[in-house]
Short mmCIF file of C-alpha atoms in Angstrom, two decimals:
data_model
loop_
_atom_site.label_atom_id
_atom_site.label_comp_id
_atom_site.label_asym_id
_atom_site.label_seq_id
_atom_site.Cartn_x
_atom_site.Cartn_y
_atom_site.Cartn_z
CA UNK A 1316 54.63 42.98 -80.96
CA UNK A 1317 54.11 39.23 -80.61
CA UNK A 1318 53.04 39.77 -77.00
CA UNK A 1319 50.32 42.23 -78.08
CA UNK A 1320 49.05 39.77 -80.66
CA UNK A 1321 48.58 37.18 -77.93
CA UNK A 1322 45.97 39.33 -76.16
CA UNK A 1323 42.26 38.73 -76.67
CA UNK A 1324 39.55 41.44 -76.41
CA UNK A 1325 38.37 40.13 -73.03
CA UNK A 1326 41.90 40.64 -71.65
CA UNK A 1327 41.35 44.40 -71.83
CA UNK A 1328 38.26 44.35 -69.61
CA UNK A 1329 38.91 46.10 -66.31
CA UNK A 1330 36.20 44.33 -64.31
CA UNK A 1331 34.78 40.89 -63.68
CA UNK A 1332 31.21 39.68 -64.22
CA UNK A 1333 30.69 39.83 -60.45
CA UNK A 1334 31.77 43.48 -60.30
CA UNK A 1335 29.52 44.34 -63.25
CA UNK A 1336 26.51 42.68 -61.61
CA UNK A 1337 27.16 44.47 -58.32
CA UNK A 1338 26.90 47.80 -60.15
CA UNK A 1339 23.15 47.36 -60.49
CA UNK A 1340 22.65 46.12 -56.94
CA UNK A 1341 24.47 49.14 -55.49
CA UNK A 1342 22.75 51.48 -57.94
CA UNK A 1343 19.27 50.29 -56.96
CA UNK A 1344 20.07 50.35 -53.25
CA UNK A 1345 21.35 53.92 -53.46
CA UNK A 1346 18.29 55.13 -55.38
CA UNK A 1347 15.58 53.19 -53.53
CA UNK A 1348 12.58 53.65 -53.87
CA UNK A 1349 13.20 55.21 -57.30
CA UNK A 1350 13.13 51.78 -59.03
CA UNK A 1351 9.44 51.47 -58.11
CA UNK A 1352 8.72 54.99 -59.39
CA UNK A 1353 10.63 54.22 -62.59
CA UNK A 1354 8.40 51.20 -63.21
CA UNK A 1355 5.31 53.40 -62.81
CA UNK A 1356 6.72 55.98 -65.20
CA UNK A 1357 7.62 53.24 -67.66
CA UNK A 1358 4.04 52.00 -67.54
CA UNK A 1359 2.82 55.54 -68.20
CA UNK A 1360 5.22 55.74 -71.15
CA UNK A 1361 3.82 52.55 -72.64
CA UNK A 1362 0.21 53.72 -72.18
CA UNK A 1363 1.04 57.02 -73.90
CA UNK A 1364 2.31 55.06 -76.89
CA UNK A 1365 -0.69 52.73 -76.95
CA UNK A 1366 -3.10 55.70 -76.86
CA UNK A 1367 -1.15 58.41 -78.71
CA UNK A 1368 -2.16 62.08 -78.52
CA UNK A 1369 -0.05 65.13 -79.52
CA UNK A 1370 0.45 66.19 -75.90
CA UNK A 1371 1.32 62.65 -74.85
CA UNK A 1372 3.96 62.41 -77.58
CA UNK A 1373 5.72 65.51 -76.23
CA UNK A 1374 5.47 64.18 -72.69
CA UNK A 1375 6.88 60.83 -73.79
CA UNK A 1376 9.88 62.41 -75.50
CA UNK A 1377 10.49 64.72 -72.56
CA UNK A 1378 10.39 61.80 -70.13
CA UNK A 1379 12.87 59.86 -72.23
CA UNK A 1380 15.17 62.88 -72.48
CA UNK A 1381 15.23 63.28 -68.70
CA UNK A 1382 15.93 59.56 -68.33
CA UNK A 1383 18.91 59.72 -70.72
CA UNK A 1384 20.42 62.60 -68.75
CA UNK A 1385 19.79 60.90 -65.42
CA UNK A 1386 21.31 57.58 -66.51
CA UNK A 1387 24.31 59.41 -67.99
CA UNK A 1388 25.04 61.06 -64.66
CA UNK A 1389 23.79 58.63 -62.00
CA UNK A 1390 24.85 55.34 -63.58
CA UNK A 1391 27.47 55.91 -66.29
CA UNK A 1392 29.45 58.71 -64.65
CA UNK A 1393 28.96 57.89 -60.98
CA UNK A 1394 29.22 54.08 -61.11
CA UNK A 1395 30.35 52.67 -64.45
CA UNK A 1396 33.11 55.12 -65.38
CA UNK A 1397 35.22 54.37 -62.26
CA UNK A 1398 35.65 50.75 -63.41
CA UNK A 1399 35.63 51.41 -67.17
CA UNK A 1400 37.52 54.51 -68.30
CA UNK A 1401 36.01 54.38 -71.79
CA UNK A 1402 32.53 55.16 -70.44
CA UNK A 1403 33.46 58.79 -69.81
CA UNK A 1404 33.48 59.24 -73.58
CA UNK A 1405 29.99 57.73 -73.83
CA UNK A 1406 28.39 60.17 -71.38
CA UNK A 1407 28.30 63.04 -73.94
CA UNK A 1408 26.48 60.74 -76.38
CA UNK A 1409 23.77 60.14 -73.79
CA UNK A 1410 23.43 63.91 -73.32
CA UNK A 1411 23.25 64.31 -77.11
CA UNK A 1412 20.46 61.72 -77.27
CA UNK A 1413 18.50 63.73 -74.70
CA UNK A 1414 18.91 66.89 -76.79
CA UNK A 1415 17.83 65.03 -79.94
CA UNK A 1416 14.68 63.77 -78.24
CA UNK A 1417 13.75 67.30 -77.21
CA UNK A 1418 14.80 69.04 -80.41
CA UNK A 1419 13.26 66.60 -82.89
CA UNK A 1420 10.12 66.37 -80.78
CA UNK A 1421 9.55 70.13 -80.96
CA UNK A 1422 11.12 71.25 -84.23
CA UNK A 1423 8.74 71.97 -87.16
CA UNK A 1424 5.75 69.94 -86.15
CA UNK A 1425 7.59 67.50 -83.94
CA UNK A 1426 7.08 63.76 -84.15
CA UNK A 1427 3.97 61.68 -84.70
CA UNK A 1428 3.04 58.27 -83.41
CA UNK A 1429 0.88 56.14 -85.71
CA UNK A 1430 -2.60 55.29 -84.49
CA UNK A 1431 -3.04 52.31 -86.81
CA UNK A 1432 -1.91 48.89 -85.68
CA UNK A 1433 0.68 48.21 -88.37
CA UNK A 1434 3.69 45.90 -87.83
CA UNK A 1435 6.15 48.76 -87.10
CA UNK A 1436 3.93 50.02 -84.30
CA UNK A 1437 3.46 46.53 -82.86
CA UNK A 1438 7.20 45.87 -82.90
CA UNK A 1439 7.98 49.25 -81.37
CA UNK A 1440 5.47 48.78 -78.57
CA UNK A 1441 6.80 45.26 -77.97
CA UNK A 1442 10.28 46.68 -77.43
CA UNK A 1443 8.99 49.27 -74.96
CA UNK A 1444 6.91 46.66 -73.10
CA UNK A 1445 9.92 44.35 -72.90
CA UNK A 1446 12.15 47.14 -71.58
CA UNK A 1447 9.63 48.15 -68.90
CA UNK A 1448 8.29 44.82 -67.66
CA UNK A 1449 10.47 41.92 -68.83
CA UNK A 1450 14.04 43.21 -68.88
CA UNK A 1451 14.13 43.74 -65.08
CA UNK A 1452 13.09 40.11 -64.63
CA UNK A 1453 16.12 38.85 -66.57
CA UNK A 1454 18.08 39.48 -63.36
CA UNK A 1455 16.33 36.41 -61.94
CA UNK A 1456 17.37 34.30 -64.91
CA UNK A 1457 20.99 35.39 -64.51
CA UNK A 1458 21.06 34.65 -60.79
CA UNK A 1459 21.30 38.25 -59.59
CA UNK A 1460 17.93 38.51 -57.90
CA UNK A 1461 15.63 41.48 -58.23
CA UNK A 1462 18.02 43.59 -56.18
CA UNK A 1463 20.20 43.71 -59.30
CA UNK A 1464 17.37 44.33 -61.77
CA UNK A 1465 18.01 46.75 -64.63
CA UNK A 1466 15.07 49.14 -64.54
CA UNK A 1467 14.08 51.44 -67.41
CA UNK A 1468 15.01 55.03 -66.67
CA UNK A 1469 17.70 53.99 -64.19
CA UNK A 1470 19.88 51.58 -66.21
CA UNK A 1471 21.19 52.10 -69.75
CA UNK A 1472 20.17 48.85 -71.47
CA UNK A 1473 16.39 48.99 -70.85
CA UNK A 1474 16.41 52.73 -71.53
CA UNK A 1475 18.13 52.22 -74.87
CA UNK A 1476 15.75 49.38 -75.78
CA UNK A 1477 12.67 51.47 -74.90
CA UNK A 1478 14.03 54.36 -76.97
CA UNK A 1479 14.61 51.98 -79.88
CA UNK A 1480 10.94 51.08 -79.65
CA UNK A 1481 9.90 54.73 -79.86
CA UNK A 1482 12.40 55.53 -82.63
CA UNK A 1483 11.22 52.54 -84.67
CA UNK A 1484 7.65 53.83 -84.62
CA UNK A 1485 7.69 57.63 -84.93
CA UNK A 1486 7.28 59.67 -88.07
CA UNK A 1487 8.80 61.38 -90.04
CA UNK A 1488 11.12 58.50 -90.85
CA UNK A 1489 14.29 60.61 -91.09
CA UNK A 1490 13.87 61.79 -87.52
CA UNK A 1491 13.14 58.27 -86.40
CA UNK A 1492 16.45 57.10 -87.88
CA UNK A 1493 18.25 59.94 -86.10
CA UNK A 1494 16.78 58.93 -82.74
CA UNK A 1495 17.63 55.29 -83.36
CA UNK A 1496 21.39 55.68 -83.90
CA UNK A 1497 22.75 56.24 -80.38
CA UNK A 1498 20.51 53.66 -78.62
CA UNK A 1499 21.46 51.10 -81.27
CA UNK A 1500 25.19 51.80 -80.80
CA UNK A 1501 24.84 51.44 -77.04
CA UNK A 1502 22.95 48.14 -77.34
CA UNK A 1503 25.60 46.74 -79.68
CA UNK A 1504 28.39 47.84 -77.35
CA UNK A 1505 26.57 46.42 -74.34
CA UNK A 1506 25.95 43.11 -76.10
CA UNK A 1507 29.65 42.87 -76.98
CA UNK A 1508 30.70 43.67 -73.41
CA UNK A 1509 28.36 41.03 -72.00
CA UNK A 1510 29.67 38.55 -74.56
CA UNK A 1511 33.25 39.20 -73.45
CA UNK A 1512 32.15 38.67 -69.85
CA UNK A 1513 30.54 35.36 -70.85
CA UNK A 1514 27.33 36.73 -69.36
CA UNK A 1515 24.04 35.12 -70.45
CA UNK A 1516 22.36 38.48 -71.15
CA UNK A 1517 24.24 39.42 -74.32
CA UNK A 1518 21.44 38.58 -76.76
CA UNK A 1519 18.53 40.89 -75.69
CA UNK A 1520 20.26 44.18 -76.64
CA UNK A 1521 21.38 42.72 -79.96
CA UNK A 1522 17.93 41.34 -80.73
CA UNK A 1523 16.38 44.71 -79.83
CA UNK A 1524 18.51 46.44 -82.46
CA UNK A 1525 17.48 43.91 -85.12
CA UNK A 1526 13.79 44.31 -84.25
CA UNK A 1527 14.04 48.11 -84.32
CA UNK A 1528 15.75 48.04 -87.72
CA UNK A 1529 13.11 45.67 -89.08
CA UNK A 1530 10.34 47.96 -87.81
CA UNK A 1531 12.01 51.07 -89.21
CA UNK A 1532 12.53 49.45 -92.61
CA UNK A 1533 9.01 48.01 -92.81
CA UNK A 1534 6.93 49.57 -95.62
CA UNK A 1535 4.23 51.90 -94.32
CA UNK A 1536 0.99 52.98 -95.88
#
């Protein structure tokens, strides 16, 4: 028993920071030129949120649902699970998030995006803009180079952050909270993993959760 008590959480990690960083390099190389297409689709997603229309809301939710399924299969199952056995239990949650996006977007009137520029909308759009344009650039700050960039729609962290931005904004509020749960759990788990790896990128996912909660809790007219 005393031997078990001597272990620290980071002792149970099955991979090094270098191996974790190489995941994204290999992922992008295997999918090229999909990272460029993902950036274009992310831009379209942001524009649909800036200029909301009923049809655009459905398209936005459908695009996010496809992205959650794709990331679950292409990144989590194909690349991350072989070095982290616990990820296989996360894959069903990503599939569930995709179903929630589709179901809540279509069931009984679906979801609405506010047209007024209130703080919750600004914060939600800021999260989406960060996920699409700024999060890939953090690879440069961490010394990976753009070859290891985490691109929205292809990597889990920016996808979860973008979904937090949408979930923080949509109405009705109860459905927004439902859509927020799984992305928030992933961001917290990712932040903890990066912290254990002593990686410098642990704070963006955690900050994204705090911003999304603040936006969701903000009083609305």
